[in-house]
Amino acid sequence: SAVISQKPSRDICQRGTSLTIQCQVDSQVTMMFWYRQQPGQSLTLIATANQGSEATYESGFVIDKFPISRPNLTFSTLTVSNMSPEDSSIYLCSARKGGGAHEQFFGPGTRLTVL
Amino acid sequence: AQRVTQPEKLLSVFKGAPVELKCNYSYSGSPELFWYVQYSRQRLQLLLRHISRESIKGFTADLNKGETSFHLKKPFAQEEDSAMYYCALSSGNTPLVFGKGTRLSVIA
């Protein structure tokens, strides 16, 4: 298994500012992902964080708005840039061990409120 | 395209009654199906996966390729089963695609 921690756990931000969310895994993982869960909604994949290369974004999400870093096999960051109230959501980090295992582990989430 | 459909947003059952949470999927290949559960104030966690063919906390789910379904069942609901349940699909190295979720409420 893999235990994932995220920082911060929650934040309240002003419109137009940016927030960087950190994700730390307690063991090396092959794949890391970022999801968004808006109030009352399901999980929507934002991007796959690739080590050593640019993240792979899903339709509707762009690098300028959600820059992602993944410097090694246990750590990733997601930045929410130039925030607006529509960005208020829970942001979840997820990881997969690889080696044929498709199970994904999830962090506790970061609850973001944009005023 | 991969898609997961959970038709029920909310399901309320009495304690001791059987539970069935529906999940249908669309994918042309051979997917791997999962059920994840999120209890109040806890993180999302894996409940079971179809390749394991095991029972977790009394829950089972059978993959029916003909009907493209992966319904979650439990013969006797318990109050501690109240939670949000998500059906999810993956194939190859693709990340999980989730359904919209079903909130199960077990009434004492």
mmCIF file of C-alpha atoms in Angstrom:
data_model
loop_
_atom_site.group_PDB
_atom_site.id
_atom_site.type_symbol
_atom_site.label_atom_id
_atom_site.label_comp_id
_atom_site.label_asym_id
_atom_site.label_seq_id
_atom_site.Cartn_x
_atom_site.Cartn_y
_atom_site.Cartn_z
ATOM 1 C CA SER A 1 0.000 0.000 0.000
ATOM 2 C CA ALA A 2 0.954 3.661 -0.011
ATOM 3 C CA VAL A 3 0.135 6.379 2.485
ATOM 4 C CA ILE A 4 -0.346 9.823 0.983
ATOM 5 C CA SER A 5 -0.241 13.115 2.821
ATOM 6 C CA GLN A 6 -1.213 16.524 1.491
ATOM 7 C CA LYS A 7 -0.437 20.036 2.619
ATOM 8 C CA PRO A 8 -2.293 22.231 3.327
ATOM 9 C CA SER A 9 -5.393 20.359 4.431
ATOM 10 C CA ARG A 10 -7.494 23.440 3.767
ATOM 11 C CA ASP A 11 -7.088 27.065 2.825
ATOM 12 C CA ILE A 12 -9.146 30.159 2.169
ATOM 13 C CA CYS A 13 -7.706 32.336 -0.574
ATOM 14 C CA GLN A 14 -8.460 35.613 -2.274
ATOM 15 C CA ARG A 15 -9.460 35.855 -5.898
ATOM 16 C CA GLY A 16 -6.491 36.316 -8.215
ATOM 17 C CA THR A 17 -3.935 34.635 -5.984
ATOM 18 C CA SER A 18 -2.290 31.223 -6.392
ATOM 19 C CA LEU A 19 -1.982 28.231 -4.069
ATOM 20 C CA THR A 20 0.453 25.343 -4.263
ATOM 21 C CA ILE A 21 -0.634 21.996 -2.838
ATOM 22 C CA GLN A 22 1.995 19.456 -1.874
ATOM 23 C CA CYS A 23 1.597 15.683 -2.062
ATOM 24 C CA GLN A 24 3.986 13.286 -0.350
ATOM 25 C CA VAL A 25 3.877 9.502 -0.651
ATOM 26 C CA ASP A 26 5.567 7.269 1.926
ATOM 27 C CA SER A 27 7.027 4.975 -0.740
ATOM 28 C CA GLN A 28 8.087 5.161 -4.361
ATOM 29 C CA VAL A 29 5.193 5.029 -6.796
ATOM 30 C CA THR A 30 5.069 4.748 -10.544
ATOM 31 C CA MET A 31 2.199 7.081 -11.241
ATOM 32 C CA MET A 32 0.743 10.125 -9.509
ATOM 33 C CA PHE A 33 -2.476 11.909 -10.350
ATOM 34 C CA TRP A 34 -4.401 15.004 -9.339
ATOM 35 C CA TYR A 35 -8.200 15.010 -9.099
ATOM 36 C CA ARG A 36 -10.755 17.668 -8.292
ATOM 37 C CA GLN A 37 -13.933 17.007 -6.362
ATOM 38 C CA GLN A 38 -16.366 19.896 -6.462
ATOM 39 C CA PRO A 39 -19.106 20.079 -3.830
ATOM 40 C CA GLY A 40 -21.551 17.244 -4.275
ATOM 41 C CA GLN A 41 -19.771 15.996 -7.369
ATOM 42 C CA SER A 42 -17.626 13.042 -8.291
ATOM 43 C CA LEU A 43 -13.889 13.022 -8.827
ATOM 44 C CA THR A 44 -12.627 14.591 -12.017
ATOM 45 C CA LEU A 45 -9.099 13.891 -13.194
ATOM 46 C CA ILE A 46 -7.046 17.039 -13.713
ATOM 47 C CA ALA A 47 -3.770 15.528 -14.858
ATOM 48 C CA THR A 48 -1.207 12.772 -14.563
ATOM 49 C CA ALA A 49 2.010 14.003 -12.970
ATOM 50 C CA ASN A 50 4.988 12.624 -14.899
ATOM 51 C CA GLN A 51 8.425 12.452 -13.341
ATOM 52 C CA GLY A 52 10.960 14.397 -15.329
ATOM 53 C CA SER A 53 8.526 15.641 -17.955
ATOM 54 C CA GLU A 54 5.460 17.778 -18.365
ATOM 55 C CA ALA A 55 2.218 16.587 -16.846
ATOM 56 C CA THR A 56 -0.483 15.101 -19.045
ATOM 57 C CA TYR A 57 -3.645 17.171 -18.739
ATOM 58 C CA GLU A 58 -7.227 16.103 -19.278
ATOM 59 C CA SER A 59 -9.597 17.981 -21.502
ATOM 60 C CA GLY A 60 -10.621 21.236 -19.900
ATOM 61 C CA PHE A 61 -7.493 21.618 -17.784
ATOM 62 C CA VAL A 62 -4.402 23.534 -18.902
ATOM 63 C CA ILE A 63 -0.878 23.910 -17.632
ATOM 64 C CA ASP A 64 -1.089 27.674 -17.206
ATOM 65 C CA LYS A 65 -3.966 27.293 -14.769
ATOM 66 C CA PHE A 66 -2.802 24.105 -13.018
ATOM 67 C CA PRO A 67 0.977 23.797 -13.229
ATOM 68 C CA ILE A 68 2.222 20.506 -11.805
ATOM 69 C CA SER A 69 5.634 19.360 -10.719
ATOM 70 C CA ARG A 70 6.930 15.892 -9.973
ATOM 71 C CA PRO A 71 10.627 16.025 -9.113
ATOM 72 C CA ASN A 72 10.896 12.436 -7.867
ATOM 73 C CA LEU A 73 8.987 9.203 -7.288
ATOM 74 C CA THR A 74 7.404 10.259 -3.996
ATOM 75 C CA PHE A 75 6.482 13.939 -4.349
ATOM 76 C CA SER A 76 4.306 16.166 -6.497
ATOM 77 C CA THR A 77 2.819 19.639 -6.352
ATOM 78 C CA LEU A 78 -0.273 21.166 -7.933
ATOM 79 C CA THR A 79 -0.640 24.917 -8.206
ATOM 80 C CA VAL A 80 -4.019 26.530 -8.708
ATOM 81 C CA SER A 81 -3.210 29.825 -10.424
ATOM 82 C CA ASN A 82 -5.112 33.086 -10.630
ATOM 83 C CA MET A 83 -7.908 31.637 -8.572
ATOM 84 C CA SER A 84 -11.587 32.460 -8.881
ATOM 85 C CA PRO A 85 -14.520 31.291 -6.745
ATOM 86 C CA GLU A 86 -15.181 28.557 -9.332
ATOM 87 C CA ASP A 87 -11.926 26.921 -8.245
ATOM 88 C CA SER A 88 -13.357 26.258 -4.798
ATOM 89 C CA SER A 89 -13.139 22.514 -4.495
ATOM 90 C CA ILE A 90 -11.377 19.602 -2.853
ATOM 91 C CA TYR A 91 -8.138 18.691 -4.608
ATOM 92 C CA LEU A 92 -6.993 15.105 -4.245
ATOM 93 C CA CYS A 93 -3.619 13.551 -4.871
ATOM 94 C CA SER A 94 -3.578 9.910 -5.923
ATOM 95 C CA ALA A 95 -0.846 7.377 -6.603
ATOM 96 C CA ARG A 96 -0.407 3.969 -8.117
ATOM 97 C CA LYS A 97 2.403 1.538 -7.390
ATOM 98 C CA GLY A 98 2.673 0.092 -10.881
ATOM 99 C CA GLY A 99 3.869 -3.375 -11.792
ATOM 100 C CA GLY A 100 0.427 -4.253 -13.095
ATOM 101 C CA ALA A 101 -1.396 -3.051 -9.982
ATOM 102 C CA HIS A 102 -4.218 -0.714 -10.930
ATOM 103 C CA GLU A 103 -5.295 0.129 -7.394
ATOM 104 C CA GLN A 104 -4.970 3.821 -6.657
ATOM 105 C CA PHE A 105 -4.395 5.284 -3.218
ATOM 106 C CA PHE A 106 -5.707 8.683 -2.247
ATOM 107 C CA GLY A 107 -4.599 11.510 -0.052
ATOM 108 C CA PRO A 108 -6.956 13.178 2.423
ATOM 109 C CA GLY A 109 -7.577 16.081 0.079
ATOM 110 C CA THR A 110 -7.059 19.836 0.247
ATOM 111 C CA ARG A 111 -10.217 21.851 0.714
ATOM 112 C CA LEU A 112 -9.839 25.153 -1.105
ATOM 113 C CA THR A 113 -12.227 28.074 -0.729
ATOM 114 C CA VAL A 114 -11.753 31.097 -2.958
ATOM 115 C CA LEU A 115 -13.441 34.321 -1.907
ATOM 116 C CA ALA B 1 -14.249 6.576 -24.235
ATOM 117 C CA GLN B 2 -14.448 5.180 -20.754
ATOM 118 C CA ARG B 3 -17.560 5.983 -18.790
ATOM 119 C CA VAL B 4 -18.978 4.841 -15.463
ATOM 120 C CA THR B 5 -22.628 5.332 -14.604
ATOM 121 C CA GLN B 6 -24.128 5.125 -11.153
ATOM 122 C CA PRO B 7 -27.819 5.834 -11.635
ATOM 123 C CA GLU B 8 -28.723 6.379 -7.988
ATOM 124 C CA LYS B 9 -27.502 9.493 -6.226
ATOM 125 C CA LEU B 10 -28.977 8.387 -2.900
ATOM 126 C CA LEU B 11 -30.061 4.997 -1.620
ATOM 127 C CA SER B 12 -31.772 4.578 1.721
ATOM 128 C CA VAL B 13 -32.349 1.159 3.244
ATOM 129 C CA PHE B 14 -33.300 -0.163 6.639
ATOM 130 C CA LYS B 15 -30.787 -1.968 8.792
ATOM 131 C CA GLY B 16 -30.803 -5.664 7.948
ATOM 132 C CA ALA B 17 -32.240 -5.130 4.477
ATOM 133 C CA PRO B 18 -30.325 -6.138 1.352
ATOM 134 C CA VAL B 19 -28.355 -3.502 -0.507
ATOM 135 C CA GLU B 20 -27.539 -3.211 -4.185
ATOM 136 C CA LEU B 21 -25.619 -0.240 -5.555
ATOM 137 C CA LYS B 22 -25.734 -0.170 -9.319
ATOM 138 C CA CYS B 23 -22.811 0.495 -11.618
ATOM 139 C CA ASN B 24 -22.664 0.277 -15.391
ATOM 140 C CA TYR B 25 -19.687 1.004 -17.545
ATOM 141 C CA SER B 26 -18.819 1.585 -21.152
ATOM 142 C CA TYR B 27 -15.464 0.501 -22.485
ATOM 143 C CA SER B 28 -14.623 -1.553 -25.520
ATOM 144 C CA GLY B 29 -11.634 -3.396 -24.072
ATOM 145 C CA SER B 30 -11.070 -5.350 -20.872
ATOM 146 C CA PRO B 31 -11.387 -2.952 -17.980
ATOM 147 C CA GLU B 32 -10.589 -3.401 -14.349
ATOM 148 C CA LEU B 33 -13.465 -2.379 -12.093
ATOM 149 C CA PHE B 34 -13.305 -1.116 -8.527
ATOM 150 C CA TRP B 35 -15.575 0.038 -5.751
ATOM 151 C CA TYR B 36 -14.237 2.816 -3.528
ATOM 152 C CA VAL B 37 -15.878 4.015 -0.328
ATOM 153 C CA GLN B 38 -15.650 7.298 1.520
ATOM 154 C CA TYR B 39 -16.882 7.324 5.102
ATOM 155 C CA SER B 40 -17.691 10.619 6.779
ATOM 156 C CA ARG B 41 -14.562 12.725 7.295
ATOM 157 C CA GLN B 42 -12.290 9.991 5.957
ATOM 158 C CA ARG B 43 -10.320 9.677 2.769
ATOM 159 C CA LEU B 44 -11.372 7.675 -0.213
ATOM 160 C CA GLN B 45 -10.387 4.034 0.160
ATOM 161 C CA LEU B 46 -10.605 0.891 -1.903
ATOM 162 C CA LEU B 47 -13.443 -1.435 -0.950
ATOM 163 C CA LEU B 48 -12.983 -4.164 -3.526
ATOM 164 C CA ARG B 49 -11.822 -4.913 -7.064
ATOM 165 C CA HIS B 50 -13.312 -7.353 -9.500
ATOM 166 C CA ILE B 51 -10.173 -9.383 -10.112
ATOM 167 C CA SER B 52 -9.939 -10.256 -6.417
ATOM 168 C CA ARG B 53 -13.381 -11.842 -6.357
ATOM 169 C CA GLU B 54 -13.460 -11.449 -2.592
ATOM 170 C CA SER B 55 -15.967 -10.246 -0.038
ATOM 171 C CA ILE B 56 -15.022 -7.183 1.996
ATOM 172 C CA LYS B 57 -17.152 -6.137 4.968
ATOM 173 C CA GLY B 58 -19.853 -8.428 3.594
ATOM 174 C CA PHE B 59 -19.902 -6.666 0.214
ATOM 175 C CA THR B 60 -19.466 -8.479 -3.084
ATOM 176 C CA ALA B 61 -19.492 -7.364 -6.696
ATOM 177 C CA ASP B 62 -19.538 -9.451 -9.834
ATOM 178 C CA LEU B 63 -18.392 -8.202 -13.189
ATOM 179 C CA ASN B 64 -21.022 -8.945 -15.839
ATOM 180 C CA LYS B 65 -19.415 -8.269 -19.186
ATOM 181 C CA GLY B 66 -22.618 -8.992 -21.103
ATOM 182 C CA GLU B 67 -24.517 -6.324 -19.226
ATOM 183 C CA THR B 68 -21.393 -4.182 -18.656
ATOM 184 C CA SER B 69 -22.285 -3.969 -14.994
ATOM 185 C CA PHE B 70 -20.452 -4.219 -11.696
ATOM 186 C CA HIS B 71 -23.158 -3.899 -9.059
ATOM 187 C CA LEU B 72 -22.203 -3.857 -5.374
ATOM 188 C CA LYS B 73 -24.265 -6.064 -3.080
ATOM 189 C CA LYS B 74 -24.616 -6.860 0.578
ATOM 190 C CA PRO B 75 -27.294 -9.169 1.974
ATOM 191 C CA PHE B 76 -27.809 -7.378 5.300
ATOM 192 C CA ALA B 77 -27.055 -3.670 5.614
ATOM 193 C CA GLN B 78 -25.508 -2.285 8.792
ATOM 194 C CA GLU B 79 -25.547 1.281 10.072
ATOM 195 C CA GLU B 80 -21.772 1.536 9.681
ATOM 196 C CA ASP B 81 -22.188 0.944 5.947
ATOM 197 C CA SER B 82 -23.561 4.464 5.557
ATOM 198 C CA ALA B 83 -21.092 6.222 3.282
ATOM 199 C CA MET B 84 -20.464 7.478 -0.233
ATOM 200 C CA TYR B 85 -19.695 4.692 -2.722
ATOM 201 C CA TYR B 86 -17.922 5.234 -6.018
ATOM 202 C CA CYS B 87 -17.590 2.780 -8.855
ATOM 203 C CA ALA B 88 -14.407 3.231 -10.899
ATOM 204 C CA LEU B 89 -12.806 1.831 -14.023
ATOM 205 C CA SER B 90 -9.246 1.542 -15.248
ATOM 206 C CA SER B 91 -7.546 -0.086 -18.189
ATOM 207 C CA GLY B 92 -3.854 -0.532 -18.842
ATOM 208 C CA ASN B 93 -2.045 2.411 -17.324
ATOM 209 C CA THR B 94 -4.937 4.831 -17.506
ATOM 210 C CA PRO B 95 -5.982 6.568 -14.281
ATOM 211 C CA LEU B 96 -9.234 5.666 -12.626
ATOM 212 C CA VAL B 97 -12.425 7.066 -14.071
ATOM 213 C CA PHE B 98 -15.141 7.470 -11.453
ATOM 214 C CA GLY B 99 -18.888 7.385 -11.489
ATOM 215 C CA LYS B 100 -20.821 10.176 -9.799
ATOM 216 C CA GLY B 101 -21.198 8.156 -6.626
ATOM 217 C CA THR B 102 -24.113 6.855 -4.579
ATOM 218 C CA ARG B 103 -24.726 7.909 -1.019
ATOM 219 C CA LEU B 104 -25.904 4.932 1.010
ATOM 220 C CA SER B 105 -27.909 5.720 4.120
ATOM 221 C CA VAL B 106 -28.745 2.816 6.428
ATOM 222 C CA ILE B 107 -31.647 3.599 8.708
ATOM 223 C CA ALA B 108 -31.818 1.990 12.143
#
